Amino acid sequence: MPKATETLLEIDLNALDNNYRYLTSKLKSETKVLAVVKAFGYGSDSVVVAKELVELGVAYFAVAYTGEGETLRNASIETPILVLHPLPVNFDTILNRCLEPSIYSRKMLLEFIAFAEVNKQTDYPIHLKFNTGLNRLGFDENDIPFIAETLSKTKSVKVKSAFSHLAASEDLKLKDFTLGQIENFRKISEKLTLKLGYRPLLHCANTSGIINYPEAHFDMVRTGIGLYGFGNDPQENKHLKPIGTLKTVISQIHTIEKGESVGYNRGFIAEKTTRSATLPIGHADGIPRSYGKGKGWVIIDGKKAHILGNVCMDMIMVDVTDIDCEEGDEVIIFGPSATAEELSAAINSISYELITAVSQRVKRVVCRN
Ligand SMILES: *Cc1c(COP(=O)(O)O)cnc(C)c1O
């Protein structure tokens, strides 16, 4: 790639290929892969990522909200799409765009069946979400008789899969809890299969579930963060490659004399002569304000340049006193060599939050490094 001359997010499809192959190398050959492309493909570009994954042979996509599934359909993606968090108001779009809803409550089940019947559907694919300990969305085990009885009275829908979500698959200190969730899911699946009279696809592993719990792979796995290059584990990160590099450029350099300040509310006051570089990226682009006053940094000429004062909406100023650089030079916020994991840890956050925060104002550039 040529050097950046403005703020942009580079998306490296070869890194995505690498991550897909690495994650699938952990699976039995018959295990299906569902790629989670919610939140603009974890802040990258869901359409670009999904199209590449179609080429790689992915079986399924998942998005959080219905509108995200619509975006994929508008881009002519025909792979099945599971909508993890639909609401009754979305049922029309779900049906019209052949999206497959996660059904997580009795109310949702009844309302979706009623809707499917009015619209003369048969065997419309639905996915039953079970709560096994995350306590976020999902049916309880004791909802199974209600589910089975309700489904026995209609031909409008068919259970394509049953799934659950692990609460702590990346934290091996909580291994007993996770093994309990997996066992719980296994029991629920058996009961459900018996009551339904057919066996839906079963899935409960996210990226860290794929890596840490082979017994949780079942028929399909759902990977998000791993595809984007993070394994929630230093050992795994060696095999994965961040697909996104957030870059910008130095707009202007100032010399700040002792006693002068930088930025809003005089957030930084120079104790000695300081060289400051102004960059065209701010909190409206995805640099949280909590990175201000030295907590966060960018990389210029391979060195850390810490943020001076407060993060502005459209700019940050960074300390380049000891860095050999000039106006027009490239700046890296995060990427394969300066990871989002390290930068996010500086404000007690996680890679997920930093990469998904890159706003839609930032230009996306696709490459194959
Ligand atoms: C977001 C999400 C995933 C993906 O998790 P990763 O840790 O990014 O792999 C899987 N399943 C559900 C239900 C999710 O909400």
Coordinates of C-alpha atoms and ligand atoms in Angstrom, one line a residue:
M1 CA 0.0 0.0 0.0
P2 CA 1.2 3.6 -0.7
K3 CA 1.6 5.8 2.4
A4 CA -1.7 7.2 3.8
T5 CA -2.4 10.8 2.9
E6 CA -5.6 11.0 4.9
T7 CA -7.4 9.1 7.6
L8 CA -8.3 5.6 6.4
L9 CA -8.9 2.1 7.5
E10 CA -7.1 -0.5 5.3
I11 CA -8.8 -3.9 5.1
D12 CA -6.4 -6.7 4.3
L13 CA -8.2 -9.5 2.7
N14 CA -5.2 -11.8 2.7
A15 CA -5.2 -11.4 6.5
L16 CA -8.9 -12.4 6.5
D17 CA -8.1 -15.5 4.4
N18 CA -5.3 -16.4 6.8
N19 CA -7.6 -16.1 9.8
Y20 CA -10.4 -18.1 8.2
R21 CA -8.0 -20.9 7.3
Y22 CA -6.4 -20.9 10.8
L23 CA -9.7 -21.1 12.6
T24 CA -11.1 -23.8 10.3
S25 CA -7.9 -25.8 10.9
K26 CA -9.2 -26.3 14.4
L27 CA -12.5 -27.9 13.3
K28 CA -13.5 -31.3 12.1
S29 CA -14.0 -31.2 8.4
E30 CA -17.8 -31.5 8.7
T31 CA -18.2 -28.7 11.2
K32 CA -19.9 -25.7 9.5
V33 CA -18.6 -22.1 9.9
L34 CA -20.9 -19.2 10.6
A35 CA -19.1 -15.9 10.2
V36 CA -20.3 -13.1 12.5
V37 CA -20.3 -9.8 10.4
K38 CA -22.3 -7.6 12.7
A39 CA -21.4 -4.0 13.5
F40 CA -20.0 -3.4 10.0
G41 CA -17.9 -6.5 10.1
Y42 CA -16.5 -5.5 13.5
G43 CA -15.9 -2.0 12.2
S44 CA -14.4 -3.0 8.9
D45 CA -16.8 -3.4 6.0
S46 CA -19.4 -6.2 6.3
V47 CA -20.0 -6.5 2.6
V48 CA -16.3 -6.7 1.6
V49 CA -15.7 -9.2 4.4
A50 CA -18.8 -11.3 3.6
K51 CA -18.0 -11.4 -0.1
E52 CA -14.5 -12.7 0.6
L53 CA -15.9 -15.3 3.1
V54 CA -18.4 -16.5 0.5
E55 CA -15.4 -17.2 -1.8
L56 CA -13.7 -19.1 1.1
G57 CA -16.8 -21.3 1.5
V58 CA -18.5 -20.0 4.7
A59 CA -21.8 -21.7 5.4
Y60 CA -23.6 -19.0 7.3
F61 CA -23.5 -15.4 8.3
A62 CA -24.9 -13.8 11.5
V63 CA -25.7 -10.1 12.1
A64 CA -27.0 -8.5 15.3
Y65 CA -29.8 -6.4 13.8
T66 CA -32.1 -6.9 10.9
G67 CA -30.9 -3.8 9.0
E68 CA -27.4 -5.3 8.9
G69 CA -28.8 -8.4 7.2
E70 CA -30.6 -6.2 4.7
T71 CA -27.3 -4.5 3.9
L72 CA -25.8 -7.9 3.0
R73 CA -28.9 -8.8 0.8
N74 CA -28.7 -5.5 -0.9
A75 CA -25.1 -6.4 -1.9
S76 CA -26.4 -9.7 -3.5
I77 CA -25.2 -12.0 -0.8
E78 CA -27.3 -15.1 -0.9
T79 CA -25.8 -17.2 1.9
P80 CA -28.2 -17.9 4.8
I81 CA -28.1 -15.0 7.4
L82 CA -29.0 -15.5 11.0
V83 CA -30.3 -12.3 12.7
L84 CA -29.2 -12.6 16.3
H85 CA -31.4 -9.9 17.8
P86 CA -34.5 -9.2 15.8
L87 CA -37.5 -7.5 17.2
P88 CA -41.2 -7.9 16.2
V89 CA -41.1 -4.6 14.3
N90 CA -38.5 -6.3 11.9
F91 CA -40.5 -9.3 10.9
D92 CA -41.6 -7.8 7.6
T93 CA -38.0 -7.2 6.5
I94 CA -37.0 -10.6 7.8
L95 CA -39.4 -12.4 5.6
N96 CA -39.0 -10.1 2.6
R97 CA -35.2 -10.4 2.6
C98 CA -35.1 -14.1 3.5
L99 CA -33.3 -13.4 6.8
E100 CA -33.5 -16.1 9.6
P101 CA -34.5 -14.9 13.0
S102 CA -33.1 -16.0 16.3
I103 CA -36.2 -16.6 18.4
Y104 CA -35.4 -16.1 22.1
S105 CA -38.7 -15.9 24.0
R106 CA -42.2 -17.3 24.1
K107 CA -43.6 -13.9 23.0
M108 CA -41.3 -13.8 20.0
L109 CA -42.2 -17.4 19.1
L110 CA -45.9 -16.8 19.1
E111 CA -45.6 -13.5 17.3
F112 CA -43.3 -14.8 14.6
I113 CA -45.5 -17.9 14.0
A114 CA -48.6 -15.7 13.7
F115 CA -46.8 -13.5 11.2
A116 CA -45.5 -16.4 9.2
E117 CA -49.0 -17.9 9.1
V118 CA -50.6 -14.6 7.9
N119 CA -47.9 -14.5 5.2
K120 CA -48.6 -18.1 4.2
Q121 CA -45.2 -19.5 4.9
T122 CA -44.2 -23.2 5.3
D123 CA -41.1 -24.3 7.1
Y124 CA -39.7 -20.8 7.4
P125 CA -36.3 -21.3 9.0
I126 CA -36.0 -20.1 12.6
H127 CA -33.2 -20.5 15.2
L128 CA -34.0 -21.1 18.9
K129 CA -31.7 -19.3 21.3
F130 CA -31.2 -20.9 24.7
N131 CA -29.9 -19.2 27.8
T132 CA -27.3 -21.4 29.5
G133 CA -25.8 -18.8 31.9
L134 CA -25.1 -15.6 30.0
N135 CA -28.5 -14.3 31.1
R136 CA -28.8 -12.0 28.1
L137 CA -31.3 -13.5 25.5
G138 CA -32.8 -16.9 25.3
F139 CA -35.3 -19.5 26.3
D140 CA -34.9 -21.5 29.5
E141 CA -34.7 -25.3 29.5
N142 CA -38.2 -25.5 31.0
D143 CA -39.6 -23.6 28.0
I144 CA -39.0 -26.7 25.8
P145 CA -42.5 -28.3 26.3
F146 CA -44.1 -25.0 25.4
I147 CA -41.9 -24.6 22.3
A148 CA -42.6 -28.2 21.2
E149 CA -46.3 -27.9 21.7
T150 CA -46.5 -24.5 19.9
L151 CA -44.5 -25.8 17.0
S152 CA -46.6 -29.0 16.7
K153 CA -49.6 -26.8 15.9
T154 CA -48.1 -25.1 12.9
K155 CA -46.3 -25.9 9.6
S156 CA -45.3 -22.2 9.1
V157 CA -41.9 -22.5 10.7
K158 CA -39.1 -25.1 11.1
V159 CA -36.3 -25.1 13.6
K160 CA -33.1 -24.9 11.6
S161 CA -30.9 -24.6 14.6
A162 CA -30.7 -24.4 18.3
F163 CA -28.0 -22.4 19.9
S164 CA -26.5 -20.8 23.0
H165 CA -23.8 -18.4 23.8
L166 CA -20.8 -18.8 26.1
A167 CA -20.2 -16.2 28.7
A168 CA -16.5 -16.7 29.4
S169 CA -15.0 -18.9 26.8
E170 CA -11.8 -16.7 26.7
D171 CA -11.2 -16.9 30.5
L172 CA -9.7 -20.3 31.4
K173 CA -10.1 -19.4 35.1
L174 CA -13.8 -19.8 34.5
K175 CA -13.4 -23.2 32.8
D176 CA -15.7 -25.0 35.2
F177 CA -18.5 -22.5 34.5
T178 CA -18.0 -22.8 30.7
L179 CA -18.0 -26.6 30.8
G180 CA -21.2 -26.4 32.8
Q181 CA -22.7 -24.2 30.1
I182 CA -21.7 -26.6 27.4
E183 CA -23.1 -29.6 29.3
N184 CA -26.3 -27.6 29.9
F185 CA -26.6 -26.9 26.1
R186 CA -26.0 -30.6 25.4
K187 CA -28.9 -31.6 27.7
I188 CA -31.2 -28.9 26.2
S189 CA -30.4 -30.0 22.7
E190 CA -31.2 -33.7 23.4
K191 CA -34.5 -32.8 25.1
L192 CA -35.4 -30.5 22.3
T193 CA -34.5 -33.0 19.5
L194 CA -36.6 -35.6 21.3
K195 CA -39.6 -33.3 21.6
L196 CA -39.4 -31.9 18.0
G197 CA -38.9 -35.3 16.4
Y198 CA -36.0 -33.9 14.3
R199 CA -32.5 -32.7 15.0
P200 CA -31.7 -29.1 14.2
L201 CA -28.2 -27.8 13.7
L202 CA -26.5 -27.2 17.1
H203 CA -24.0 -24.4 17.9
C204 CA -22.6 -22.6 20.9
A205 CA -19.0 -21.7 20.3
N206 CA -17.7 -18.2 19.5
T207 CA -14.0 -17.6 18.6
S208 CA -12.6 -18.4 22.0
G209 CA -15.0 -21.4 22.2
I210 CA -13.4 -22.7 18.9
I211 CA -9.9 -22.2 20.4
N212 CA -10.4 -23.4 23.9
Y213 CA -13.3 -25.9 23.8
P214 CA -13.3 -28.5 21.0
E215 CA -16.2 -30.2 22.9
A216 CA -18.3 -27.1 22.2
H217 CA -18.0 -27.2 18.4
F218 CA -21.1 -29.3 17.8
D219 CA -22.4 -28.9 14.1
M220 CA -21.4 -25.3 13.6
V221 CA -19.3 -22.6 15.2
R222 CA -19.8 -18.8 15.2
T223 CA -16.7 -16.8 14.7
G224 CA -16.4 -13.1 14.9
I225 CA -13.3 -11.5 16.5
G226 CA -11.0 -14.3 15.2
L227 CA -11.8 -13.5 11.6
Y228 CA -10.8 -10.0 12.3
G229 CA -7.5 -11.1 13.7
F230 CA -7.8 -11.4 17.5
G231 CA -7.8 -14.6 19.5
N232 CA -8.2 -13.2 23.0
D233 CA -4.9 -15.0 23.8
P234 CA -1.3 -14.1 23.1
Q235 CA -0.5 -17.6 21.8
E236 CA -3.4 -17.5 19.4
N237 CA -2.7 -14.0 18.3
K238 CA 0.6 -15.3 16.7
H239 CA -1.5 -17.2 14.2
L240 CA -4.1 -14.5 13.5
K241 CA -3.5 -11.3 11.7
P242 CA -5.6 -8.1 12.3
I243 CA -7.3 -7.3 9.0
G244 CA -7.7 -3.6 9.8
T245 CA -5.0 -0.9 9.9
L246 CA -6.2 2.5 11.0
K247 CA -4.0 5.2 9.6
T248 CA -3.8 8.9 9.3
V249 CA -1.3 11.6 8.5
I250 CA 0.4 14.6 10.2
S251 CA -1.5 17.8 9.2
Q252 CA 0.7 20.3 11.1
I253 CA 3.5 20.5 13.6
H254 CA 3.8 23.1 16.3
T255 CA 6.4 24.0 18.8
I256 CA 4.8 24.6 22.2
E257 CA 6.9 26.7 24.6
K258 CA 7.1 26.0 28.3
G259 CA 3.8 27.3 29.9
E260 CA 1.8 27.2 26.7
S261 CA -1.1 24.8 26.4
V262 CA -2.6 22.4 23.8
G263 CA -6.2 21.8 23.0
Y264 CA -9.6 22.5 24.6
N265 CA -9.6 23.5 28.3
R266 CA -5.8 23.7 28.2
G267 CA -5.8 19.9 28.6
F268 CA -2.0 19.8 28.2
I269 CA 0.4 22.5 29.6
A270 CA 4.0 22.2 28.5
E271 CA 6.6 21.9 31.2
K272 CA 9.3 22.2 28.6
T273 CA 9.5 23.0 24.9
T274 CA 7.4 20.3 23.2
R275 CA 6.8 19.4 19.6
S276 CA 3.2 18.7 18.8
A277 CA 1.7 17.1 15.7
T278 CA -1.9 17.6 14.8
L279 CA -3.8 14.7 13.2
P280 CA -7.1 14.6 11.3
I281 CA -8.8 12.0 13.5
G282 CA -10.9 12.5 16.7
H283 CA -13.6 11.1 18.8
A284 CA -16.1 11.3 15.9
D285 CA -13.8 8.9 14.1
G286 CA -13.5 6.4 16.9
I287 CA -10.7 7.6 19.2
P288 CA -12.4 7.7 22.6
R289 CA -12.0 10.8 24.6
S290 CA -10.7 8.7 27.5
Y291 CA -7.5 8.4 25.5
G292 CA -6.7 12.1 26.2
K293 CA -4.0 13.4 28.5
G294 CA -1.4 10.8 27.6
K295 CA -3.5 7.7 28.1
G296 CA -3.5 6.8 24.4
W297 CA -0.9 7.0 21.6
V298 CA -0.3 6.6 17.9
I299 CA 2.7 5.2 16.1
I300 CA 4.9 7.6 14.1
D301 CA 8.2 6.4 12.6
G302 CA 7.8 3.2 14.6
K303 CA 7.6 5.1 17.9
K304 CA 4.8 5.9 20.3
A305 CA 3.5 9.4 20.2
H306 CA 1.2 10.1 23.2
I307 CA -1.9 12.2 23.0
L308 CA -1.5 15.7 24.3
G309 CA -4.5 17.2 26.2
N310 CA -8.1 16.4 25.2
V311 CA -9.3 14.4 22.2
C312 CA -11.2 16.8 19.9
M313 CA -14.1 15.7 17.7
D314 CA -12.0 15.8 14.5
M315 CA -8.4 16.0 15.7
I316 CA -5.9 14.9 18.2
M317 CA -2.5 16.4 19.0
V318 CA 0.3 14.1 19.8
D319 CA 3.8 14.5 21.3
V320 CA 6.5 14.2 18.7
T321 CA 9.3 15.9 20.7
D322 CA 11.6 12.9 20.3
I323 CA 10.3 11.6 17.0
D324 CA 11.9 12.4 13.6
C325 CA 8.8 13.4 11.5
E326 CA 7.3 16.1 9.4
E327 CA 4.0 17.4 8.1
G328 CA 2.5 14.8 5.6
D329 CA 4.1 11.8 7.3
E330 CA 2.0 8.6 7.9
V331 CA 0.6 7.8 11.3
I332 CA -0.6 4.3 12.5
I333 CA -3.3 4.2 15.2
F334 CA -3.6 0.4 15.2
G335 CA -2.8 -2.5 12.9
P336 CA -0.8 -5.7 12.8
S337 CA 2.3 -4.2 14.3
A338 CA 0.5 -1.9 16.9
T339 CA -2.4 -3.9 18.0
A340 CA -5.8 -2.7 18.9
E341 CA -5.6 -5.1 21.9
E342 CA -2.6 -3.2 23.4
L343 CA -4.1 0.2 22.7
S344 CA -7.6 -0.7 24.1
A345 CA -6.0 -2.2 27.3
A346 CA -4.6 1.3 28.1
I347 CA -8.2 2.4 28.9
N348 CA -9.3 -1.0 30.4
S349 CA -11.2 -1.8 27.2
I350 CA -10.9 -4.7 24.7
S351 CA -10.1 -5.0 21.0
Y352 CA -13.8 -5.5 20.2
E353 CA -14.7 -2.0 21.4
L354 CA -11.8 -0.1 19.7
I355 CA -12.2 -1.7 16.3
T356 CA -16.0 -1.5 16.1
A357 CA -15.8 2.2 17.1
V358 CA -14.1 3.3 13.8
S359 CA -16.8 5.5 12.5
Q360 CA -18.5 5.5 9.1
R361 CA -16.8 8.8 8.3
V362 CA -13.4 7.0 8.0
K363 CA -12.7 5.9 4.4
R364 CA -12.2 2.1 3.9
V365 CA -9.6 0.9 1.5
V366 CA -9.4 -2.8 0.6
C367 CA -6.0 -4.4 -0.1
R368 CA -4.2 -7.7 -0.2
N369 CA -0.9 -7.4 1.7
Ligands
LIG1 C1 -21.0 -11.5 18.6 C2 -21.4 -12.9 18.8 C3 -20.6 -14.0 18.4 C4 -19.1 -13.8 18.0 O1 -18.3 -13.8 19.1 P1 -16.7 -13.6 18.9 O2 -16.2 -13.6 20.3 O3 -16.5 -12.3 18.2 O4 -16.2 -14.7 18.1 C5 -21.1 -15.2 18.4 N1 -22.3 -15.5 18.9 C6 -23.1 -14.5 19.3 C7 -24.5 -14.8 19.8 C8 -22.7 -13.2 19.3 O5 -23.5 -12.2 19.8

